Amino acid sequence: MPSPKAPQPPPSTLSTPELIPGLAGIPAAESSISFIDGQEGILAYRGHRIEVLAEHSTFEETTYLLWNACLPTQAELDAFKIELTAHYHLPDELLAALRALPAGGHPMAALQAMMPMLRMVSPVCNLKDPVSRHETSLRVLAAMPILIAAFERVRRGKEIIAPDPELSVAGNFLWCLNGEKPDAIEERILDCALVLHAEHTMNASTFACRVVASTETDAYTAVSGAVGTLFGPLHGGANERVLEQLEAIGGAENAQAWFQAQVAKKAKVMGMGHRVYKTKDPRARALQLLAKELFEARGTTELYATALELEKIAAEVFGARGIWPNVDFFSGIVYQKLGIPTDVFTPIFALARTAGWLAHWREQMRDNKLFRPGQIYTGVHDATWVPIEDR
Ligand code: ACO
């Protein structure tokens, strides 16, 4: 039996670039889509501050802005809405595939699975043609709310509701989910939440979208990768966890003791902290205003009171460390008040972020370079092959 030579460490002559864990702060692309100042708590889409968009814009108008880099005229916006709603109707074979999904699966897994299915029933996208790219973007965005609502109904044994092209994206989602026309407050609050979640520079899911796009594949595949990436609890999945956390606290009076226990065991408080923001996330500020409006109009809930108390207590300890509420801290309690099931929160985030993902897919397609980063090899060199019978 050959005596194996001890594996050698990497040759010391090779220069080793410094590893930045999580690529924190490393630019992955040039982009004109959105901007964040994490110290000042600023987020802007195409130069427009998020607070202004939340107050004055709609999800459709914001999507137009993200995709076209300018605000539409009324005629352009009307035409855009007509283009989008023209794709509301989903082919029967796609809905048949949705009905066949396991009812016990998570709606995010269902949404991710439906993207390649949508691709299979759609015309081939010509990546070199801006008209074809636009058409594909509309198809993907239009399908999102309908697929999410349809899966939610099918898994509960209910009929799928046909979309209503007269309604906004937000209104149509609530209609397809509940089978009732939403009232003005519900529609406006969801619409505003969609605007707030639509885009956020080079976050994990957008990066994933751009990496997939860089292989010169279509929007269905790139968005499918992004949906899967958003699912994790350190990213979009945190909104579900926030609600579970608030329920576990069991009332504002328990918030102090619960928080101290988390700090003592160095456990994370979900819905707080952010890789980029070292002050309160501007989206959390805007969502808090929405929550206030909603709870004043519809009556408060214990979870909302618990969230306000937890925020106050955490600020005293975490504030100096730059850990503040992020977008997920208030979104879940708002969605719950709108009667949306907890595991549909992250799909709503995905629906909103699809506008941003597609803006990035389009930007990547315009000036593509395949992503192929390096690595720092930590394995052995010149390992000796030992026949299997001698190992
Ligand atoms: N609760 C308690 N401590 C925290 C929190 C938190 N929510 N966030 C960060 N910290 C602490 C960490 O424990 C760590 O402390 P240490 O230096 O003593 O070890 C330090 O702050 C740095 O934390 P990291 O997780 O390494 O920092 P990162 O930049 O990766 O954090 C992240 C970003 C992942 C979002 C983190 O804040 C977190 O896990 N938050 C909770 C989950 C959450 O709400 N995610 C949603 C983010 S928003 C979005 O994706 C839409």
PDB file of N, CA, C and O in Angstrom, residues 111-112 115-116 119 127 136-137 140 144 204-230 350 353-354 356-365 368:
ATOM      1  N   LEU A 111     -44.352  29.994  -4.595  1.00  0.00           N
ATOM      2  CA  LEU A 111     -44.100  31.121  -5.499  1.00  0.00           C
ATOM      3  C   LEU A 111     -42.830  30.876  -6.314  1.00  0.00           C
ATOM      4  O   LEU A 111     -42.798  31.105  -7.523  1.00  0.00           O
ATOM      5  N   GLN A 112     -41.808  30.404  -5.622  1.00  0.00           N
ATOM      6  CA  GLN A 112     -40.548  30.146  -6.326  1.00  0.00           C
ATOM      7  C   GLN A 112     -40.763  29.068  -7.395  1.00  0.00           C
ATOM      8  O   GLN A 112     -40.286  29.191  -8.519  1.00  0.00           O
ATOM      9  N   MET A 115     -42.407  30.207 -10.786  1.00  0.00           N
ATOM     10  CA  MET A 115     -41.703  31.054 -11.768  1.00  0.00           C
ATOM     11  C   MET A 115     -41.259  30.274 -13.009  1.00  0.00           C
ATOM     12  O   MET A 115     -41.549  30.683 -14.131  1.00  0.00           O
ATOM     13  N   PRO A 116     -40.565  29.119 -12.829  1.00  0.00           N
ATOM     14  CA  PRO A 116     -40.249  28.346 -14.044  1.00  0.00           C
ATOM     15  C   PRO A 116     -41.486  27.838 -14.761  1.00  0.00           C
ATOM     16  O   PRO A 116     -41.494  27.691 -15.994  1.00  0.00           O
ATOM     17  N   ARG A 119     -42.612  30.539 -16.915  1.00  0.00           N
ATOM     18  CA  ARG A 119     -41.712  30.575 -18.079  1.00  0.00           C
ATOM     19  C   ARG A 119     -42.175  29.577 -19.144  1.00  0.00           C
ATOM     20  O   ARG A 119     -42.146  29.853 -20.339  1.00  0.00           O
ATOM     21  N   LEU A 127     -33.581  38.295 -25.099  1.00  0.00           N
ATOM     22  CA  LEU A 127     -32.854  39.122 -24.126  1.00  0.00           C
ATOM     23  C   LEU A 127     -32.237  40.362 -24.757  1.00  0.00           C
ATOM     24  O   LEU A 127     -31.966  41.343 -24.077  1.00  0.00           O
ATOM     25  N   THR A 136     -41.657  40.688 -20.895  1.00  0.00           N
ATOM     26  CA  THR A 136     -41.414  39.625 -19.910  1.00  0.00           C
ATOM     27  C   THR A 136     -41.527  40.182 -18.490  1.00  0.00           C
ATOM     28  O   THR A 136     -42.082  39.532 -17.593  1.00  0.00           O
ATOM     29  N   SER A 137     -41.017  41.395 -18.283  1.00  0.00           N
ATOM     30  CA  SER A 137     -41.096  42.018 -16.959  1.00  0.00           C
ATOM     31  C   SER A 137     -42.559  42.174 -16.537  1.00  0.00           C
ATOM     32  O   SER A 137     -42.931  41.880 -15.398  1.00  0.00           O
ATOM     33  N   VAL A 140     -44.111  38.799 -15.554  1.00  0.00           N
ATOM     34  CA  VAL A 140     -43.673  38.296 -14.237  1.00  0.00           C
ATOM     35  C   VAL A 140     -44.362  39.099 -13.131  1.00  0.00           C
ATOM     36  O   VAL A 140     -44.925  38.523 -12.193  1.00  0.00           O
ATOM     37  N   MET A 144     -47.417  37.749 -10.194  1.00  0.00           N
ATOM     38  CA  MET A 144     -47.049  37.576  -8.780  1.00  0.00           C
ATOM     39  C   MET A 144     -48.256  37.609  -7.825  1.00  0.00           C
ATOM     40  O   MET A 144     -48.487  36.643  -7.095  1.00  0.00           O
ATOM     41  N   ALA A 204     -29.341  40.811  -0.544  1.00  0.00           N
ATOM     42  CA  ALA A 204     -29.015  39.434  -0.934  1.00  0.00           C
ATOM     43  C   ALA A 204     -29.857  38.945  -2.111  1.00  0.00           C
ATOM     44  O   ALA A 204     -29.332  38.338  -3.061  1.00  0.00           O
ATOM     45  N   SER A 205     -31.165  39.209  -2.090  1.00  0.00           N
ATOM     46  CA  SER A 205     -32.014  38.666  -3.167  1.00  0.00           C
ATOM     47  C   SER A 205     -31.770  39.399  -4.487  1.00  0.00           C
ATOM     48  O   SER A 205     -31.814  38.777  -5.560  1.00  0.00           O
ATOM     49  N   THR A 206     -31.503  40.702  -4.414  1.00  0.00           N
ATOM     50  CA  THR A 206     -31.226  41.451  -5.647  1.00  0.00           C
ATOM     51  C   THR A 206     -29.885  41.009  -6.231  1.00  0.00           C
ATOM     52  O   THR A 206     -29.738  40.856  -7.446  1.00  0.00           O
ATOM     53  N   PHE A 207     -28.933  40.779  -5.343  1.00  0.00           N
ATOM     54  CA  PHE A 207     -27.631  40.277  -5.801  1.00  0.00           C
ATOM     55  C   PHE A 207     -27.829  38.918  -6.484  1.00  0.00           C
ATOM     56  O   PHE A 207     -27.311  38.668  -7.586  1.00  0.00           O
ATOM     57  N   ALA A 208     -28.615  38.051  -5.828  1.00  0.00           N
ATOM     58  CA  ALA A 208     -28.888  36.730  -6.412  1.00  0.00           C
ATOM     59  C   ALA A 208     -29.534  36.895  -7.793  1.00  0.00           C
ATOM     60  O   ALA A 208     -29.161  36.211  -8.754  1.00  0.00           O
ATOM     61  N   CYS A 209     -30.489  37.823  -7.885  1.00  0.00           N
ATOM     62  CA  CYS A 209     -31.176  38.071  -9.166  1.00  0.00           C
ATOM     63  C   CYS A 209     -30.161  38.477 -10.229  1.00  0.00           C
ATOM     64  O   CYS A 209     -30.192  37.982 -11.365  1.00  0.00           O
ATOM     65  N   ARG A 210     -29.241  39.350  -9.861  1.00  0.00           N
ATOM     66  CA  ARG A 210     -28.272  39.840 -10.848  1.00  0.00           C
ATOM     67  C   ARG A 210     -27.267  38.751 -11.227  1.00  0.00           C
ATOM     68  O   ARG A 210     -26.833  38.676 -12.385  1.00  0.00           O
ATOM     69  N   VAL A 211     -26.910  37.915 -10.252  1.00  0.00           N
ATOM     70  CA  VAL A 211     -25.974  36.822 -10.563  1.00  0.00           C
ATOM     71  C   VAL A 211     -26.633  35.865 -11.570  1.00  0.00           C
ATOM     72  O   VAL A 211     -26.031  35.491 -12.581  1.00  0.00           O
ATOM     73  N   VAL A 212     -27.889  35.513 -11.304  1.00  0.00           N
ATOM     74  CA  VAL A 212     -28.592  34.606 -12.226  1.00  0.00           C
ATOM     75  C   VAL A 212     -28.738  35.298 -13.591  1.00  0.00           C
ATOM     76  O   VAL A 212     -28.467  34.706 -14.643  1.00  0.00           O
ATOM     77  N   ALA A 213     -29.126  36.580 -13.563  1.00  0.00           N
ATOM     78  CA  ALA A 213     -29.306  37.329 -14.819  1.00  0.00           C
ATOM     79  C   ALA A 213     -28.014  37.362 -15.625  1.00  0.00           C
ATOM     80  O   ALA A 213     -28.037  37.301 -16.855  1.00  0.00           O
ATOM     81  N   SER A 214     -26.890  37.430 -14.922  1.00  0.00           N
ATOM     82  CA  SER A 214     -25.603  37.585 -15.612  1.00  0.00           C
ATOM     83  C   SER A 214     -25.225  36.361 -16.445  1.00  0.00           C
ATOM     84  O   SER A 214     -24.335  36.437 -17.284  1.00  0.00           O
ATOM     85  N   THR A 215     -25.919  35.237 -16.231  1.00  0.00           N
ATOM     86  CA  THR A 215     -25.667  34.072 -17.085  1.00  0.00           C
ATOM     87  C   THR A 215     -26.472  34.190 -18.386  1.00  0.00           C
ATOM     88  O   THR A 215     -26.507  33.262 -19.182  1.00  0.00           O
ATOM     89  N   GLU A 216     -27.123  35.348 -18.555  1.00  0.00           N
ATOM     90  CA  GLU A 216     -27.970  35.653 -19.705  1.00  0.00           C
ATOM     91  C   GLU A 216     -29.158  34.707 -19.763  1.00  0.00           C
ATOM     92  O   GLU A 216     -29.403  34.026 -20.757  1.00  0.00           O
ATOM     93  N   THR A 217     -29.867  34.726 -18.657  1.00  0.00           N
ATOM     94  CA  THR A 217     -31.112  33.977 -18.609  1.00  0.00           C
ATOM     95  C   THR A 217     -32.259  34.961 -18.410  1.00  0.00           C
ATOM     96  O   THR A 217     -32.053  36.137 -18.153  1.00  0.00           O
ATOM     97  N   ASP A 218     -33.478  34.440 -18.528  1.00  0.00           N
ATOM     98  CA  ASP A 218     -34.635  35.333 -18.537  1.00  0.00           C
ATOM     99  C   ASP A 218     -35.078  35.731 -17.128  1.00  0.00           C
ATOM    100  O   ASP A 218     -34.569  35.241 -16.124  1.00  0.00           O
ATOM    101  N   ALA A 219     -36.094  36.610 -17.090  1.00  0.00           N
ATOM    102  CA  ALA A 219     -36.552  37.166 -15.819  1.00  0.00           C
ATOM    103  C   ALA A 219     -37.221  36.114 -14.928  1.00  0.00           C
ATOM    104  O   ALA A 219     -37.166  36.223 -13.704  1.00  0.00           O
ATOM    105  N   TYR A 220     -37.852  35.100 -15.512  1.00  0.00           N
ATOM    106  CA  TYR A 220     -38.517  34.079 -14.695  1.00  0.00           C
ATOM    107  C   TYR A 220     -37.481  33.370 -13.829  1.00  0.00           C
ATOM    108  O   TYR A 220     -37.677  33.137 -12.639  1.00  0.00           O
ATOM    109  N   THR A 221     -36.359  33.033 -14.440  1.00  0.00           N
ATOM    110  CA  THR A 221     -35.320  32.290 -13.739  1.00  0.00           C
ATOM    111  C   THR A 221     -34.624  33.186 -12.714  1.00  0.00           C
ATOM    112  O   THR A 221     -34.367  32.767 -11.580  1.00  0.00           O
ATOM    113  N   ALA A 222     -34.356  34.423 -13.110  1.00  0.00           N
ATOM    114  CA  ALA A 222     -33.673  35.342 -12.194  1.00  0.00           C
ATOM    115  C   ALA A 222     -34.566  35.659 -10.987  1.00  0.00           C
ATOM    116  O   ALA A 222     -34.100  35.669  -9.835  1.00  0.00           O
ATOM    117  N   VAL A 223     -35.850  35.864 -11.235  1.00  0.00           N
ATOM    118  CA  VAL A 223     -36.769  36.178 -10.125  1.00  0.00           C
ATOM    119  C   VAL A 223     -36.988  34.945  -9.249  1.00  0.00           C
ATOM    120  O   VAL A 223     -37.107  35.061  -8.026  1.00  0.00           O
ATOM    121  N   SER A 224     -36.995  33.777  -9.855  1.00  0.00           N
ATOM    122  CA  SER A 224     -37.126  32.551  -9.056  1.00  0.00           C
ATOM    123  C   SER A 224     -35.963  32.450  -8.054  1.00  0.00           C
ATOM    124  O   SER A 224     -36.169  32.157  -6.867  1.00  0.00           O
ATOM    125  N   GLY A 225     -34.751  32.728  -8.524  1.00  0.00           N
ATOM    126  CA  GLY A 225     -33.583  32.710  -7.623  1.00  0.00           C
ATOM    127  C   GLY A 225     -33.713  33.756  -6.533  1.00  0.00           C
ATOM    128  O   GLY A 225     -33.365  33.516  -5.362  1.00  0.00           O
ATOM    129  N   ALA A 226     -34.244  34.908  -6.903  1.00  0.00           N
ATOM    130  CA  ALA A 226     -34.394  35.989  -5.925  1.00  0.00           C
ATOM    131  C   ALA A 226     -35.445  35.637  -4.873  1.00  0.00           C
ATOM    132  O   ALA A 226     -35.261  35.910  -3.678  1.00  0.00           O
ATOM    133  N   VAL A 227     -36.538  35.009  -5.308  1.00  0.00           N
ATOM    134  CA  VAL A 227     -37.592  34.620  -4.349  1.00  0.00           C
ATOM    135  C   VAL A 227     -36.998  33.651  -3.316  1.00  0.00           C
ATOM    136  O   VAL A 227     -37.209  33.798  -2.109  1.00  0.00           O
ATOM    137  N   GLY A 228     -36.243  32.677  -3.796  1.00  0.00           N
ATOM    138  CA  GLY A 228     -35.625  31.711  -2.878  1.00  0.00           C
ATOM    139  C   GLY A 228     -34.692  32.393  -1.898  1.00  0.00           C
ATOM    140  O   GLY A 228     -34.638  32.038  -0.711  1.00  0.00           O
ATOM    141  N   THR A 229     -33.983  33.394  -2.365  1.00  0.00           N
ATOM    142  CA  THR A 229     -33.023  34.097  -1.508  1.00  0.00           C
ATOM    143  C   THR A 229     -33.744  34.962  -0.472  1.00  0.00           C
ATOM    144  O   THR A 229     -33.293  35.084   0.674  1.00  0.00           O
ATOM    145  N   LEU A 230     -34.855  35.532  -0.872  1.00  0.00           N
ATOM    146  CA  LEU A 230     -35.608  36.396   0.054  1.00  0.00           C
ATOM    147  C   LEU A 230     -36.205  35.609   1.221  1.00  0.00           C
ATOM    148  O   LEU A 230     -36.473  36.159   2.292  1.00  0.00           O
ATOM    149  N   ALA A 350     -42.057  39.683  -1.575  1.00  0.00           N
ATOM    150  CA  ALA A 350     -41.547  39.254  -2.896  1.00  0.00           C
ATOM    151  C   ALA A 350     -42.292  39.957  -4.030  1.00  0.00           C
ATOM    152  O   ALA A 350     -41.675  40.401  -5.010  1.00  0.00           O
ATOM    153  N   ARG A 353     -40.942  43.463  -4.152  1.00  0.00           N
ATOM    154  CA  ARG A 353     -39.538  43.526  -4.552  1.00  0.00           C
ATOM    155  C   ARG A 353     -39.340  43.077  -6.006  1.00  0.00           C
ATOM    156  O   ARG A 353     -38.296  43.354  -6.604  1.00  0.00           O
ATOM    157  N   THR A 354     -40.335  42.377  -6.549  1.00  0.00           N
ATOM    158  CA  THR A 354     -40.240  41.983  -7.957  1.00  0.00           C
ATOM    159  C   THR A 354     -40.028  43.216  -8.840  1.00  0.00           C
ATOM    160  O   THR A 354     -39.303  43.159  -9.846  1.00  0.00           O
ATOM    161  N   GLY A 356     -38.300  45.862  -8.091  1.00  0.00           N
ATOM    162  CA  GLY A 356     -36.873  46.179  -8.004  1.00  0.00           C
ATOM    163  C   GLY A 356     -36.012  45.115  -8.678  1.00  0.00           C
ATOM    164  O   GLY A 356     -35.078  45.434  -9.420  1.00  0.00           O
ATOM    165  N   TRP A 357     -36.335  43.840  -8.432  1.00  0.00           N
ATOM    166  CA  TRP A 357     -35.545  42.765  -9.059  1.00  0.00           C
ATOM    167  C   TRP A 357     -35.555  42.928 -10.581  1.00  0.00           C
ATOM    168  O   TRP A 357     -34.522  42.787 -11.233  1.00  0.00           O
ATOM    169  N   LEU A 358     -36.740  43.224 -11.112  1.00  0.00           N
ATOM    170  CA  LEU A 358     -36.833  43.339 -12.572  1.00  0.00           C
ATOM    171  C   LEU A 358     -36.091  44.574 -13.077  1.00  0.00           C
ATOM    172  O   LEU A 358     -35.513  44.543 -14.167  1.00  0.00           O
ATOM    173  N   ALA A 359     -36.078  45.641 -12.288  1.00  0.00           N
ATOM    174  CA  ALA A 359     -35.282  46.823 -12.669  1.00  0.00           C
ATOM    175  C   ALA A 359     -33.809  46.416 -12.760  1.00  0.00           C
ATOM    176  O   ALA A 359     -33.083  46.807 -13.686  1.00  0.00           O
ATOM    177  N   HIS A 360     -33.361  45.593 -11.805  1.00  0.00           N
ATOM    178  CA  HIS A 360     -31.961  45.136 -11.812  1.00  0.00           C
ATOM    179  C   HIS A 360     -31.712  44.151 -12.948  1.00  0.00           C
ATOM    180  O   HIS A 360     -30.637  44.160 -13.560  1.00  0.00           O
ATOM    181  N   TRP A 361     -32.669  43.281 -13.201  1.00  0.00           N
ATOM    182  CA  TRP A 361     -32.507  42.329 -14.312  1.00  0.00           C
ATOM    183  C   TRP A 361     -32.333  43.104 -15.619  1.00  0.00           C
ATOM    184  O   TRP A 361     -31.455  42.796 -16.435  1.00  0.00           O
ATOM    185  N   ARG A 362     -33.169  44.156 -15.798  1.00  0.00           N
ATOM    186  CA  ARG A 362     -33.093  44.959 -17.027  1.00  0.00           C
ATOM    187  C   ARG A 362     -31.763  45.699 -17.098  1.00  0.00           C
ATOM    188  O   ARG A 362     -31.142  45.771 -18.165  1.00  0.00           O
ATOM    189  N   GLU A 363     -31.331  46.243 -15.960  1.00  0.00           N
ATOM    190  CA  GLU A 363     -30.060  46.975 -15.942  1.00  0.00           C
ATOM    191  C   GLU A 363     -28.899  46.024 -16.248  1.00  0.00           C
ATOM    192  O   GLU A 363     -27.991  46.344 -17.022  1.00  0.00           O
ATOM    193  N   GLN A 364     -28.951  44.828 -15.642  1.00  0.00           N
ATOM    194  CA  GLN A 364     -27.892  43.837 -15.870  1.00  0.00           C
ATOM    195  C   GLN A 364     -27.849  43.421 -17.346  1.00  0.00           C
ATOM    196  O   GLN A 364     -26.777  43.268 -17.931  1.00  0.00           O
ATOM    197  N   MET A 365     -29.012  43.261 -17.932  1.00  0.00           N
ATOM    198  CA  MET A 365     -29.089  42.816 -19.335  1.00  0.00           C
ATOM    199  C   MET A 365     -28.541  43.860 -20.304  1.00  0.00           C
ATOM    200  O   MET A 365     -28.059  43.526 -21.376  1.00  0.00           O
ATOM    201  N   ASN A 368     -24.158  43.524 -19.675  1.00  0.00           N
ATOM    202  CA  ASN A 368     -23.910  42.331 -18.857  1.00  0.00           C
ATOM    203  C   ASN A 368     -22.457  41.907 -18.815  1.00  0.00           C
ATOM    204  O   ASN A 368     -21.733  41.983 -19.798  1.00  0.00           O
TER     205      ASN A 368
END
